[in-house]
JSON list of C-alpha atoms in Angstrom, two decimals:
[
{"chain": "A", "resi": 822, "resn": "UNK", "atom": "CA", "xyz": [-18.85, 6.04, 28.31]},
{"chain": "A", "resi": 823, "resn": "UNK", "atom": "CA", "xyz": [-17.04, 3.08, 26.92]},
{"chain": "A", "resi": 824, "resn": "UNK", "atom": "CA", "xyz": [-17.05, 2.55, 22.87]},
{"chain": "A", "resi": 825, "resn": "UNK", "atom": "CA", "xyz": [-17.76, -1.29, 21.94]},
{"chain": "A", "resi": 826, "resn": "UNK", "atom": "CA", "xyz": [-15.35, -2.99, 19.34]},
{"chain": "A", "resi": 827, "resn": "UNK", "atom": "CA", "xyz": [-18.47, -2.69, 16.49]},
{"chain": "A", "resi": 828, "resn": "UNK", "atom": "CA", "xyz": [-18.58, 1.28, 17.47]},
{"chain": "A", "resi": 829, "resn": "UNK", "atom": "CA", "xyz": [-14.90, 1.57, 16.71]},
{"chain": "A", "resi": 830, "resn": "UNK", "atom": "CA", "xyz": [-15.34, -0.30, 13.55]},
{"chain": "A", "resi": 831, "resn": "UNK", "atom": "CA", "xyz": [-18.11, 1.42, 12.43]},
{"chain": "A", "resi": 832, "resn": "UNK", "atom": "CA", "xyz": [-16.39, 4.74, 13.22]},
{"chain": "A", "resi": 833, "resn": "UNK", "atom": "CA", "xyz": [-13.56, 3.91, 10.99]},
{"chain": "A", "resi": 834, "resn": "UNK", "atom": "CA", "xyz": [-15.15, 2.64, 8.19]},
{"chain": "A", "resi": 835, "resn": "UNK", "atom": "CA", "xyz": [-17.31, 5.54, 7.95]},
{"chain": "A", "resi": 836, "resn": "UNK", "atom": "CA", "xyz": [-13.96, 7.56, 8.19]},
{"chain": "A", "resi": 837, "resn": "UNK", "atom": "CA", "xyz": [-12.27, 5.62, 5.60]},
{"chain": "A", "resi": 838, "resn": "UNK", "atom": "CA", "xyz": [-15.44, 5.53, 2.98]},
{"chain": "A", "resi": 839, "resn": "UNK", "atom": "CA", "xyz": [-15.47, 9.22, 3.38]},
{"chain": "A", "resi": 840, "resn": "UNK", "atom": "CA", "xyz": [-11.89, 9.66, 2.35]},
{"chain": "A", "resi": 841, "resn": "UNK", "atom": "CA", "xyz": [-12.39, 7.24, -0.74]},
{"chain": "A", "resi": 842, "resn": "UNK", "atom": "CA", "xyz": [-15.74, 9.28, -1.86]},
{"chain": "A", "resi": 843, "resn": "UNK", "atom": "CA", "xyz": [-13.89, 12.36, -1.54]},
{"chain": "A", "resi": 844, "resn": "UNK", "atom": "CA", "xyz": [-10.79, 10.70, -3.15]},
{"chain": "A", "resi": 845, "resn": "UNK", "atom": "CA", "xyz": [-12.23, 9.01, -5.90]},
{"chain": "A", "resi": 846, "resn": "UNK", "atom": "CA", "xyz": [-14.86, 11.95, -6.83]},
{"chain": "A", "resi": 847, "resn": "UNK", "atom": "CA", "xyz": [-13.37, 15.28, -6.51]},
{"chain": "A", "resi": 848, "resn": "UNK", "atom": "CA", "xyz": [-9.35, 14.72, -5.13]},
{"chain": "A", "resi": 849, "resn": "UNK", "atom": "CA", "xyz": [-6.87, 15.74, -7.79]},
{"chain": "A", "resi": 850, "resn": "UNK", "atom": "CA", "xyz": [-4.83, 12.75, -9.55]},
{"chain": "A", "resi": 851, "resn": "UNK", "atom": "CA", "xyz": [-1.56, 13.57, -7.13]},
{"chain": "A", "resi": 852, "resn": "UNK", "atom": "CA", "xyz": [-4.09, 12.89, -4.03]},
{"chain": "A", "resi": 853, "resn": "UNK", "atom": "CA", "xyz": [-5.53, 9.85, -5.52]},
{"chain": "A", "resi": 854, "resn": "UNK", "atom": "CA", "xyz": [-2.25, 8.14, -6.20]},
{"chain": "A", "resi": 855, "resn": "UNK", "atom": "CA", "xyz": [-1.26, 8.67, -2.71]},
{"chain": "A", "resi": 856, "resn": "UNK", "atom": "CA", "xyz": [-4.16, 7.17, -1.10]},
{"chain": "A", "resi": 857, "resn": "UNK", "atom": "CA", "xyz": [-4.16, 4.23, -3.57]},
{"chain": "A", "resi": 858, "resn": "UNK", "atom": "CA", "xyz": [-0.44, 4.09, -2.40]},
{"chain": "A", "resi": 859, "resn": "UNK", "atom": "CA", "xyz": [-0.97, 4.15, 1.03]},
{"chain": "A", "resi": 860, "resn": "UNK", "atom": "CA", "xyz": [-3.79, 1.32, 0.84]},
{"chain": "A", "resi": 861, "resn": "UNK", "atom": "CA", "xyz": [-1.25, -0.81, -1.15]},
{"chain": "A", "resi": 862, "resn": "UNK", "atom": "CA", "xyz": [1.25, -0.37, 1.46]},
{"chain": "A", "resi": 863, "resn": "UNK", "atom": "CA", "xyz": [-0.93, -0.90, 4.40]},
{"chain": "A", "resi": 864, "resn": "UNK", "atom": "CA", "xyz": [-2.55, -4.29, 2.83]},
{"chain": "A", "resi": 865, "resn": "UNK", "atom": "CA", "xyz": [0.94, -5.59, 1.60]},
{"chain": "A", "resi": 866, "resn": "UNK", "atom": "CA", "xyz": [2.44, -4.71, 5.03]},
{"chain": "A", "resi": 867, "resn": "UNK", "atom": "CA", "xyz": [-0.45, -6.71, 6.93]},
{"chain": "A", "resi": 868, "resn": "UNK", "atom": "CA", "xyz": [-0.31, -9.47, 4.30]},
{"chain": "A", "resi": 869, "resn": "UNK", "atom": "CA", "xyz": [3.86, -9.70, 5.08]},
{"chain": "A", "resi": 870, "resn": "UNK", "atom": "CA", "xyz": [3.40, -9.60, 8.49]},
{"chain": "A", "resi": 871, "resn": "UNK", "atom": "CA", "xyz": [1.09, -12.87, 8.51]},
{"chain": "A", "resi": 872, "resn": "UNK", "atom": "CA", "xyz": [3.25, -14.63, 6.33]},
{"chain": "A", "resi": 873, "resn": "UNK", "atom": "CA", "xyz": [6.05, -13.86, 8.69]},
{"chain": "A", "resi": 874, "resn": "UNK", "atom": "CA", "xyz": [3.70, -15.26, 11.78]},
{"chain": "A", "resi": 875, "resn": "UNK", "atom": "CA", "xyz": [3.00, -18.65, 9.59]},
{"chain": "A", "resi": 876, "resn": "UNK", "atom": "CA", "xyz": [6.79, -19.12, 9.18]},
{"chain": "A", "resi": 877, "resn": "UNK", "atom": "CA", "xyz": [7.22, -18.04, 5.75]},
{"chain": "A", "resi": 878, "resn": "UNK", "atom": "CA", "xyz": [10.99, -16.16, 5.15]},
{"chain": "A", "resi": 879, "resn": "UNK", "atom": "CA", "xyz": [9.95, -12.76, 3.95]},
{"chain": "A", "resi": 880, "resn": "UNK", "atom": "CA", "xyz": [12.01, -9.91, 2.64]},
{"chain": "A", "resi": 881, "resn": "UNK", "atom": "CA", "xyz": [9.49, -7.18, 3.82]},
{"chain": "A", "resi": 882, "resn": "UNK", "atom": "CA", "xyz": [11.51, -3.93, 2.65]},
{"chain": "A", "resi": 883, "resn": "UNK", "atom": "CA", "xyz": [11.94, -5.40, -0.66]},
{"chain": "A", "resi": 884, "resn": "UNK", "atom": "CA", "xyz": [8.38, -6.10, -0.97]},
{"chain": "A", "resi": 885, "resn": "UNK", "atom": "CA", "xyz": [7.16, -3.08, -0.21]},
{"chain": "A", "resi": 886, "resn": "UNK", "atom": "CA", "xyz": [9.61, -1.13, -1.98]},
{"chain": "A", "resi": 887, "resn": "UNK", "atom": "CA", "xyz": [8.69, -3.34, -4.93]},
{"chain": "A", "resi": 888, "resn": "UNK", "atom": "CA", "xyz": [4.94, -2.76, -3.93]},
{"chain": "A", "resi": 889, "resn": "UNK", "atom": "CA", "xyz": [5.12, 0.78, -4.00]},
{"chain": "A", "resi": 890, "resn": "UNK", "atom": "CA", "xyz": [7.15, 0.86, -7.28]},
{"chain": "A", "resi": 891, "resn": "UNK", "atom": "CA", "xyz": [4.09, -0.77, -8.79]},
{"chain": "A", "resi": 892, "resn": "UNK", "atom": "CA", "xyz": [1.71, 1.80, -8.63]},
{"chain": "A", "resi": 893, "resn": "UNK", "atom": "CA", "xyz": [3.93, 4.80, -9.19]},
{"chain": "A", "resi": 894, "resn": "UNK", "atom": "CA", "xyz": [4.83, 3.24, -12.42]},
{"chain": "A", "resi": 895, "resn": "UNK", "atom": "CA", "xyz": [0.85, 3.46, -13.78]},
{"chain": "A", "resi": 896, "resn": "UNK", "atom": "CA", "xyz": [1.11, 6.79, -12.11]},
{"chain": "A", "resi": 897, "resn": "UNK", "atom": "CA", "xyz": [4.21, 8.38, -14.62]},
{"chain": "A", "resi": 898, "resn": "UNK", "atom": "CA", "xyz": [3.38, 6.08, -17.37]},
{"chain": "A", "resi": 899, "resn": "UNK", "atom": "CA", "xyz": [6.67, 4.14, -17.44]},
{"chain": "A", "resi": 900, "resn": "UNK", "atom": "CA", "xyz": [6.38, 0.61, -16.75]},
{"chain": "A", "resi": 901, "resn": "UNK", "atom": "CA", "xyz": [9.39, -0.35, -18.61]},
{"chain": "A", "resi": 902, "resn": "UNK", "atom": "CA", "xyz": [11.99, 1.75, -16.15]},
{"chain": "A", "resi": 903, "resn": "UNK", "atom": "CA", "xyz": [9.62, -0.13, -13.12]},
{"chain": "A", "resi": 904, "resn": "UNK", "atom": "CA", "xyz": [10.25, -3.32, -14.21]},
{"chain": "A", "resi": 905, "resn": "UNK", "atom": "CA", "xyz": [13.91, -2.91, -15.15]},
{"chain": "A", "resi": 906, "resn": "UNK", "atom": "CA", "xyz": [14.00, -1.63, -11.50]},
{"chain": "A", "resi": 907, "resn": "UNK", "atom": "CA", "xyz": [12.33, -4.24, -9.89]},
{"chain": "A", "resi": 908, "resn": "UNK", "atom": "CA", "xyz": [14.54, -6.76, -11.52]},
{"chain": "A", "resi": 909, "resn": "UNK", "atom": "CA", "xyz": [17.33, -4.94, -10.47]},
{"chain": "A", "resi": 910, "resn": "UNK", "atom": "CA", "xyz": [16.27, -4.86, -7.20]},
{"chain": "A", "resi": 911, "resn": "UNK", "atom": "CA", "xyz": [15.43, -8.58, -6.92]},
{"chain": "A", "resi": 912, "resn": "UNK", "atom": "CA", "xyz": [19.04, -9.58, -8.04]},
{"chain": "A", "resi": 913, "resn": "UNK", "atom": "CA", "xyz": [20.50, -7.10, -5.81]},
{"chain": "A", "resi": 914, "resn": "UNK", "atom": "CA", "xyz": [18.86, -8.31, -2.89]},
{"chain": "A", "resi": 915, "resn": "UNK", "atom": "CA", "xyz": [19.03, -11.91, -3.49]},
{"chain": "A", "resi": 916, "resn": "UNK", "atom": "CA", "xyz": [22.54, -12.45, -4.82]}
]
């Protein structure tokens, strides 16, 4: 029996909704951080791939690293350190 596109989408949606509900209501803080970090990095990677297909030059690895630092800075409550690290990385990769 062949699964249609709608069936695949419904299955993946149900699976991801179950993970999100578990993460928000029952999981410890570190697991919540890992799930949020994973979603952020996947979405940012897809965005950068779409931008590259449109002809926009991107530095995907720098974007993913800085995109990963941002949620991490809220998890460990060190916004100042993350901001300095981001500025140093931008300077290092651009010059």
